[in-house]
Amino acid sequence: MRILLTGAAGFIGTHIGEVARERGHEVVQLDMFLEKAHGPGPRPDGFARLDLRSDPLDEILQGVDVVCHQAAMVGNGVDAQDLPDYAEHNDAGTARLLAAMARAGVKDLVLASSMVVYGDGRYLCPQDGDVPPAVRRDEDLAAGRYDPRCPVCGGQITWRRIGEDTPFLPRTSYAASKVAQEHYAAAWCTLEEARTIALRYHNVYGPGMPADTPYAGVAAIFRSAIARGEAPRVFEDGQQVRDFVHVRDVARANVLAIEQVAEHPVGLTAYNVASGRTFTIGQMAATLSAAAGGSEPVLTGDYRRFDVRHVVASPEAARTGLGFEAEIGPEEGLAALATDPLRTR
């Protein structure tokens, strides 16, 4: 199969390309080498250097069977001034790619989406049932009460696992752009009788993570602090619940989707890509520190009101729909991250 892989030089794209080639596929590698992510240095050979927002795409799509679209600005995008950059890179770039795919007659797309489309997940209230979380109150946060309240009665709520039918509640520029990408892909499917598999990644980590760019995730930030001889500094009380999924598992999920998207019905099908094992931010920091022989994490009590408190997905749909199950658990994978090489641009 001939695959066009966008964002091929990035953290996740690099691993997808390796797994796809191991399985005998031909991979056409496309990356614009955004300086924020890759720095100003020399670029490796073997990549088409194109900007999805402006460069002609028709030629590179000739003979392609499926597009695996990983290219995006990532990071939080927590300032309203970030909105134009995310919209231009992620949404306008995706829209132009889809238009070019329509001209080339390419009908199959695997799209990198994210858990951030869900915002702060879903919760159960003893009185009001299944609810989204209310916006956290400044007075609660200042008093060390970090869990959100019920938006109806104001009482205590508990997090639950979420499925792919959970409503979108984006909280950042990046999250809004990922929602828009899914909507553009769904519209393209309707207009072109095409198929998309959107993979909603949870917290991805592993070798090759960017260490010192705006794209560095919390695991890489903690790992870099430990390497400097510093204790990881954990916001709030460290009890924020997440699902950490290894990049090799994410790459396998993508290649399974690439191989099966043509068998899916017309339209967009979404799958959570997660390990299925809950882990707190504090546990993650402690696991990294212990594996590296570093200092115990420091719970700072610092907070940002817009931060997601808990978000955990059910992996069941990906198991039944793609045959995907994560192979690397967080205990094993995060311990290995303590010595895995990180990308420093």
CSV table of C-alpha atoms in Angstrom, one decimal:
chain,number,residue,atom,x,y,z
A,1,MET,CA,0.0,0.0,0.0
A,2,ARG,CA,1.3,3.5,-0.9
A,3,ILE,CA,0.8,5.8,2.1
A,4,LEU,CA,1.2,9.6,2.2
A,5,LEU,CA,2.3,10.4,5.8
A,6,THR,CA,2.1,14.0,6.8
A,7,GLY,CA,4.1,15.2,9.8
A,8,ALA,CA,6.4,12.3,9.0
A,9,ALA,CA,9.4,13.8,10.8
A,10,GLY,CA,7.5,14.4,14.1
A,11,PHE,CA,7.4,12.4,17.3
A,12,ILE,CA,4.5,10.2,16.4
A,13,GLY,CA,5.0,10.4,12.6
A,14,THR,CA,8.5,9.0,12.8
A,15,HIS,CA,7.2,5.8,14.6
A,16,ILE,CA,4.3,5.4,12.3
A,17,GLY,CA,6.6,5.4,9.3
A,18,GLU,CA,8.9,2.8,10.9
A,19,VAL,CA,6.0,0.5,11.7
A,20,ALA,CA,4.4,0.9,8.3
A,21,ARG,CA,7.6,0.1,6.5
A,22,GLU,CA,8.1,-2.9,8.8
A,23,ARG,CA,4.8,-4.2,7.5
A,24,GLY,CA,5.8,-3.8,3.9
A,25,HIS,CA,4.1,-0.5,3.0
A,26,GLU,CA,5.6,2.2,0.9
A,27,VAL,CA,5.6,5.5,2.8
A,28,VAL,CA,5.8,8.9,1.1
A,29,GLN,CA,7.0,11.3,3.9
A,30,LEU,CA,5.8,14.8,4.0
A,31,ASP,CA,6.7,17.5,6.6
A,32,MET,CA,7.0,21.3,6.5
A,33,PHE,CA,9.6,21.2,9.3
A,34,LEU,CA,7.9,23.9,11.4
A,35,GLU,CA,10.7,25.7,13.2
A,36,LYS,CA,8.8,25.8,16.5
A,37,ALA,CA,8.9,22.0,16.5
A,38,HIS,CA,12.1,21.1,14.6
A,39,GLY,CA,14.4,24.1,15.2
A,40,PRO,CA,16.4,26.0,12.5
A,41,GLY,CA,19.0,23.3,11.8
A,42,PRO,CA,19.6,21.1,8.7
A,43,ARG,CA,16.8,18.9,7.5
A,44,PRO,CA,17.1,15.1,6.9
A,45,ASP,CA,16.8,13.7,3.4
A,46,GLY,CA,13.9,11.5,2.3
A,47,PHE,CA,11.1,14.0,3.0
A,48,ALA,CA,8.9,16.1,0.8
A,49,ARG,CA,9.1,19.6,2.3
A,50,LEU,CA,5.6,21.1,1.7
A,51,ASP,CA,3.4,23.5,3.6
A,52,LEU,CA,-0.2,22.2,3.6
A,53,ARG,CA,-1.5,25.7,3.8
A,54,SER,CA,-0.1,27.0,0.6
A,55,ASP,CA,2.0,24.6,-1.5
A,56,PRO,CA,0.6,22.5,-4.4
A,57,LEU,CA,-0.3,19.0,-3.2
A,58,ASP,CA,-1.8,17.4,-6.3
A,59,GLU,CA,1.5,15.8,-7.5
A,60,ILE,CA,2.4,14.2,-4.3
A,61,LEU,CA,-1.0,12.6,-4.0
A,62,GLN,CA,-0.7,10.8,-7.3
A,63,GLY,CA,-0.8,7.0,-6.8
A,64,VAL,CA,-1.5,7.3,-3.1
A,65,ASP,CA,-3.9,4.7,-1.6
A,66,VAL,CA,-4.4,6.3,1.8
A,67,VAL,CA,-3.4,9.5,3.7
A,68,CYS,CA,-2.2,9.3,7.3
A,69,HIS,CA,-2.5,12.9,8.5
A,70,GLN,CA,-0.3,13.6,11.6
A,71,ALA,CA,0.8,17.2,10.7
A,72,ALA,CA,-0.4,19.7,13.2
A,73,MET,CA,0.6,22.4,15.7
A,74,VAL,CA,0.2,20.8,19.0
A,75,GLY,CA,0.6,22.0,22.6
A,76,ASN,CA,-2.1,23.6,24.7
A,77,GLY,CA,-2.7,26.9,23.0
A,78,VAL,CA,-4.1,28.4,26.2
A,79,ASP,CA,-3.9,32.1,25.1
A,80,ALA,CA,-6.7,33.5,22.9
A,81,GLN,CA,-3.9,35.0,20.8
A,82,ASP,CA,-2.9,31.5,19.8
A,83,LEU,CA,-6.2,30.9,18.0
A,84,PRO,CA,-5.2,32.1,14.5
A,85,ASP,CA,-2.1,30.0,14.4
A,86,TYR,CA,-3.9,26.8,15.3
A,87,ALA,CA,-6.7,27.6,12.9
A,88,GLU,CA,-4.3,28.3,10.0
A,89,HIS,CA,-2.0,25.3,10.5
A,90,ASN,CA,-4.4,22.6,11.7
A,91,ASP,CA,-7.7,23.5,10.1
A,92,ALA,CA,-6.9,25.4,6.9
A,93,GLY,CA,-4.0,23.0,6.2
A,94,THR,CA,-6.4,20.0,6.7
A,95,ALA,CA,-9.1,21.6,4.5
A,96,ARG,CA,-6.6,22.1,1.7
A,97,LEU,CA,-5.3,18.6,2.0
A,98,LEU,CA,-8.9,17.2,1.8
A,99,ALA,CA,-9.6,19.3,-1.2
A,100,ALA,CA,-6.5,18.0,-2.9
A,101,MET,CA,-7.4,14.4,-2.0
A,102,ALA,CA,-10.8,14.9,-3.7
A,103,ARG,CA,-9.1,16.1,-6.9
A,104,ALA,CA,-6.7,13.1,-6.8
A,105,GLY,CA,-9.5,10.6,-6.1
A,106,VAL,CA,-8.0,9.4,-2.8
A,107,LYS,CA,-10.9,8.2,-0.6
A,108,ASP,CA,-9.3,7.0,2.6
A,109,LEU,CA,-7.9,9.0,5.5
A,110,VAL,CA,-6.5,8.2,8.9
A,111,LEU,CA,-6.6,11.4,11.0
A,112,ALA,CA,-4.6,12.1,14.2
A,113,SER,CA,-7.2,13.5,16.6
A,114,SER,CA,-6.9,13.8,20.4
A,115,MET,CA,-8.6,13.2,23.7
A,116,VAL,CA,-8.6,17.0,24.1
A,117,VAL,CA,-11.8,17.1,22.0
A,118,TYR,CA,-13.6,15.9,25.1
A,119,GLY,CA,-12.3,18.6,27.4
A,120,ASP,CA,-12.6,17.5,31.1
A,121,GLY,CA,-14.3,14.2,30.4
A,122,ARG,CA,-17.6,13.1,32.0
A,123,TYR,CA,-18.7,12.6,35.6
A,124,LEU,CA,-21.3,11.0,37.7
A,125,CYS,CA,-23.4,12.9,40.2
A,126,PRO,CA,-25.3,11.0,42.9
A,127,GLN,CA,-28.2,13.4,42.3
A,128,ASP,CA,-28.1,14.4,38.6
A,129,GLY,CA,-26.5,11.4,37.0
A,130,ASP,CA,-24.1,11.7,34.0
A,131,VAL,CA,-22.9,15.3,33.7
A,132,PRO,CA,-20.1,17.4,32.3
A,133,PRO,CA,-18.0,19.2,34.9
A,134,ALA,CA,-18.8,22.7,36.0
A,135,VAL,CA,-16.0,25.3,35.5
A,136,ARG,CA,-13.8,25.0,38.5
A,137,ARG,CA,-14.2,27.8,41.0
A,138,ASP,CA,-11.3,30.0,42.0
A,139,GLU,CA,-12.2,29.8,45.7
A,140,ASP,CA,-12.2,26.0,45.5
A,141,LEU,CA,-8.8,25.9,43.8
A,142,ALA,CA,-7.3,28.3,46.2
A,143,ALA,CA,-8.5,26.1,49.0
A,144,GLY,CA,-6.9,23.0,47.5
A,145,ARG,CA,-10.3,21.5,46.3
A,146,TYR,CA,-9.3,20.6,42.7
A,147,ASP,CA,-12.1,18.3,41.6
A,148,PRO,CA,-14.9,20.0,39.6
A,149,ARG,CA,-18.4,20.2,40.9
A,150,CYS,CA,-21.8,19.2,39.3
A,151,PRO,CA,-23.0,21.9,37.0
A,152,VAL,CA,-26.6,21.3,38.1
A,153,CYS,CA,-26.5,21.0,41.9
A,154,GLY,CA,-23.0,22.1,42.7
A,155,GLY,CA,-22.3,18.9,44.6
A,156,GLN,CA,-19.4,16.4,44.4
A,157,ILE,CA,-19.0,14.2,41.3
A,158,THR,CA,-16.7,11.3,40.3
A,159,TRP,CA,-15.1,10.8,36.9
A,160,ARG,CA,-16.1,8.0,34.6
A,161,ARG,CA,-14.5,6.4,31.5
A,162,ILE,CA,-15.7,8.0,28.3
A,163,GLY,CA,-16.6,6.5,24.9
A,164,GLU,CA,-16.4,7.9,21.4
A,165,ASP,CA,-20.0,9.2,21.6
A,166,THR,CA,-19.0,11.7,24.4
A,167,PRO,CA,-19.9,15.3,23.4
A,168,PHE,CA,-17.1,17.6,22.4
A,169,LEU,CA,-16.1,20.3,24.9
A,170,PRO,CA,-12.8,21.8,23.7
A,171,ARG,CA,-11.0,24.0,26.2
A,172,THR,CA,-8.0,25.3,24.3
A,173,SER,CA,-7.0,26.5,20.8
A,174,TYR,CA,-5.5,23.1,20.1
A,175,ALA,CA,-8.6,21.3,21.2
A,176,ALA,CA,-10.8,23.5,19.1
A,177,SER,CA,-8.6,22.9,16.1
A,178,LYS,CA,-8.9,19.1,16.6
A,179,VAL,CA,-12.7,19.3,16.7
A,180,ALA,CA,-12.6,21.3,13.5
A,181,GLN,CA,-10.3,18.8,11.8
A,182,GLU,CA,-12.8,16.0,12.6
A,183,HIS,CA,-15.7,18.1,11.3
A,184,TYR,CA,-13.9,18.9,8.0
A,185,ALA,CA,-13.0,15.3,7.6
A,186,ALA,CA,-16.6,14.2,8.2
A,187,ALA,CA,-17.9,16.8,5.7
A,188,TRP,CA,-15.3,15.6,3.1
A,189,CYS,CA,-16.6,12.0,3.7
A,190,THR,CA,-20.1,13.0,2.9
A,191,LEU,CA,-19.2,15.1,-0.2
A,192,GLU,CA,-16.8,12.5,-1.6
A,193,GLU,CA,-18.4,9.2,-0.4
A,194,ALA,CA,-15.0,8.7,1.4
A,195,ARG,CA,-13.9,7.1,4.7
A,196,THR,CA,-12.0,8.5,7.7
A,197,ILE,CA,-10.7,6.9,10.8
A,198,ALA,CA,-10.1,9.5,13.5
A,199,LEU,CA,-7.8,8.3,16.2
A,200,ARG,CA,-8.2,10.2,19.5
A,201,TYR,CA,-4.8,9.8,21.2
A,202,HIS,CA,-4.5,10.0,24.9
A,203,ASN,CA,-1.3,11.0,26.6
A,204,VAL,CA,1.4,9.8,24.2
A,205,TYR,CA,5.0,9.3,25.5
A,206,GLY,CA,8.1,7.3,24.5
A,207,PRO,CA,11.5,7.6,22.8
A,208,GLY,CA,11.9,10.6,20.6
A,209,MET,CA,9.6,12.9,22.6
A,210,PRO,CA,10.5,16.6,22.1
A,211,ALA,CA,12.3,17.7,25.2
A,212,ASP,CA,12.6,21.5,24.9
A,213,THR,CA,10.0,22.8,22.5
A,214,PRO,CA,6.4,24.1,22.9
A,215,TYR,CA,5.4,20.6,21.9
A,216,ALA,CA,6.9,18.9,25.0
A,217,GLY,CA,4.3,17.0,27.0
A,218,VAL,CA,4.3,16.8,30.8
A,219,ALA,CA,6.2,13.5,30.7
A,220,ALA,CA,9.0,15.0,28.8
A,221,ILE,CA,9.0,18.1,31.0
A,222,PHE,CA,9.4,15.9,34.1
A,223,ARG,CA,12.0,13.8,32.4
A,224,SER,CA,14.0,16.9,31.5
A,225,ALA,CA,13.8,18.2,35.1
A,226,ILE,CA,15.1,14.9,36.4
A,227,ALA,CA,18.0,15.0,33.9
A,228,ARG,CA,19.0,18.4,35.3
A,229,GLY,CA,19.0,17.0,38.8
A,230,GLU,CA,15.8,18.7,39.8
A,231,ALA,CA,12.7,17.2,41.3
A,232,PRO,CA,9.6,17.1,39.0
A,233,ARG,CA,7.1,19.8,40.0
A,234,VAL,CA,3.6,18.5,39.9
A,235,PHE,CA,0.6,20.9,39.8
A,236,GLU,CA,-2.4,20.6,42.1
A,237,ASP,CA,-2.2,17.5,44.3
A,238,GLY,CA,-0.9,15.1,41.6
A,239,GLN,CA,-4.2,13.1,41.6
A,240,GLN,CA,-5.2,14.2,38.1
A,241,VAL,CA,-6.2,10.9,36.3
A,242,ARG,CA,-4.9,10.2,32.8
A,243,ASP,CA,-4.2,7.3,30.4
A,244,PHE,CA,-0.6,7.2,29.2
A,245,VAL,CA,-0.1,5.3,25.9
A,246,HIS,CA,3.2,4.4,24.4
A,247,VAL,CA,4.1,5.9,21.0
A,248,ARG,CA,4.8,2.4,19.6
A,249,ASP,CA,1.3,1.4,20.5
A,250,VAL,CA,0.0,4.6,18.9
A,251,ALA,CA,2.0,3.8,15.7
A,252,ARG,CA,0.5,0.3,15.6
A,253,ALA,CA,-3.0,1.7,16.0
A,254,ASN,CA,-2.3,4.0,13.0
A,255,VAL,CA,-1.1,1.2,10.8
A,256,LEU,CA,-4.0,-1.0,11.7
A,257,ALA,CA,-6.3,1.9,10.8
A,258,ILE,CA,-4.4,2.4,7.5
A,259,GLU,CA,-4.9,-1.2,6.6
A,260,GLN,CA,-8.6,-1.3,7.5
A,261,VAL,CA,-10.0,2.1,6.7
A,262,ALA,CA,-11.1,0.9,3.2
A,263,GLU,CA,-13.3,-1.7,4.9
A,264,HIS,CA,-15.0,0.9,7.1
A,265,PRO,CA,-18.3,2.4,6.1
A,266,VAL,CA,-18.5,5.8,4.3
A,267,GLY,CA,-18.1,8.5,6.9
A,268,LEU,CA,-16.0,9.2,9.9
A,269,THR,CA,-15.4,6.5,12.5
A,270,ALA,CA,-13.6,7.6,15.7
A,271,TYR,CA,-11.6,5.5,18.1
A,272,ASN,CA,-9.9,6.3,21.4
A,273,VAL,CA,-6.3,5.2,21.4
A,274,ALA,CA,-5.4,4.5,25.0
A,275,SER,CA,-3.7,1.9,27.2
A,276,GLY,CA,-6.8,1.2,29.1
A,277,ARG,CA,-4.9,1.7,32.4
A,278,THR,CA,-5.4,4.7,34.7
A,279,PHE,CA,-2.4,6.5,36.1
A,280,THR,CA,-2.2,9.8,37.9
A,281,ILE,CA,0.1,12.6,37.1
A,282,GLY,CA,1.8,12.2,40.5
A,283,GLN,CA,2.3,8.4,39.8
A,284,MET,CA,3.8,9.2,36.5
A,285,ALA,CA,6.3,11.7,38.0
A,286,ALA,CA,7.2,9.3,40.8
A,287,THR,CA,7.7,6.4,38.3
A,288,LEU,CA,10.1,8.5,36.2
A,289,SER,CA,12.0,9.7,39.2
A,290,ALA,CA,12.4,6.3,40.8
A,291,ALA,CA,13.6,4.8,37.5
A,292,ALA,CA,16.2,7.5,37.0
A,293,GLY,CA,17.3,7.6,40.6
A,294,GLY,CA,16.0,11.2,40.9
A,295,SER,CA,14.4,13.2,43.7
A,296,GLU,CA,10.8,12.6,44.9
A,297,PRO,CA,8.3,14.8,43.0
A,298,VAL,CA,7.2,18.1,44.6
A,299,LEU,CA,3.5,18.8,44.8
A,300,THR,CA,3.3,22.5,44.2
A,301,GLY,CA,-0.4,23.2,44.7
A,302,ASP,CA,-0.1,25.5,41.6
A,303,TYR,CA,-3.1,25.4,39.3
A,304,ARG,CA,-4.6,26.8,36.2
A,305,ARG,CA,-8.4,27.0,36.2
A,306,PHE,CA,-8.7,25.8,32.6
A,307,ASP,CA,-6.6,22.7,33.1
A,308,VAL,CA,-8.3,19.3,32.7
A,309,ARG,CA,-8.7,17.5,36.0
A,310,HIS,CA,-9.6,14.0,34.9
A,311,VAL,CA,-10.0,12.4,31.4
A,312,VAL,CA,-9.9,8.6,30.9
A,313,ALA,CA,-11.3,6.8,27.8
A,314,SER,CA,-12.7,3.4,27.2
A,315,PRO,CA,-10.5,1.4,24.8
A,316,GLU,CA,-13.2,-1.0,23.9
A,317,ALA,CA,-14.2,0.4,20.5
A,318,ALA,CA,-10.7,0.3,19.2
A,319,ARG,CA,-10.4,-3.3,20.5
A,320,THR,CA,-13.5,-4.4,18.6
A,321,GLY,CA,-13.3,-2.1,15.6
A,322,LEU,CA,-9.6,-2.3,14.8
A,323,GLY,CA,-8.3,-5.2,16.8
A,324,PHE,CA,-6.1,-2.8,18.7
A,325,GLU,CA,-4.9,-3.3,22.3
A,326,ALA,CA,-2.0,-1.5,23.8
A,327,GLU,CA,1.0,-3.8,24.5
A,328,ILE,CA,3.1,-1.5,26.7
A,329,GLY,CA,1.8,-0.6,30.1
A,330,PRO,CA,2.5,2.7,31.8
A,331,GLU,CA,4.6,1.1,34.6
A,332,GLU,CA,6.9,-0.5,32.1
A,333,GLY,CA,6.9,2.3,29.5
A,334,LEU,CA,7.2,5.3,31.8
A,335,ALA,CA,10.1,3.6,33.7
A,336,ALA,CA,11.9,3.1,30.3
A,337,LEU,CA,11.2,6.8,29.5
A,338,ALA,CA,13.6,7.7,32.3
A,339,THR,CA,16.5,6.6,30.0
A,340,ASP,CA,14.9,6.8,26.5
A,341,PRO,CA,16.5,9.3,24.2
A,342,LEU,CA,14.4,12.6,23.7
A,343,ARG,CA,14.5,14.8,20.7
A,344,THR,CA,16.2,18.1,21.3
A,345,ARG,CA,15.3,19.4,17.8
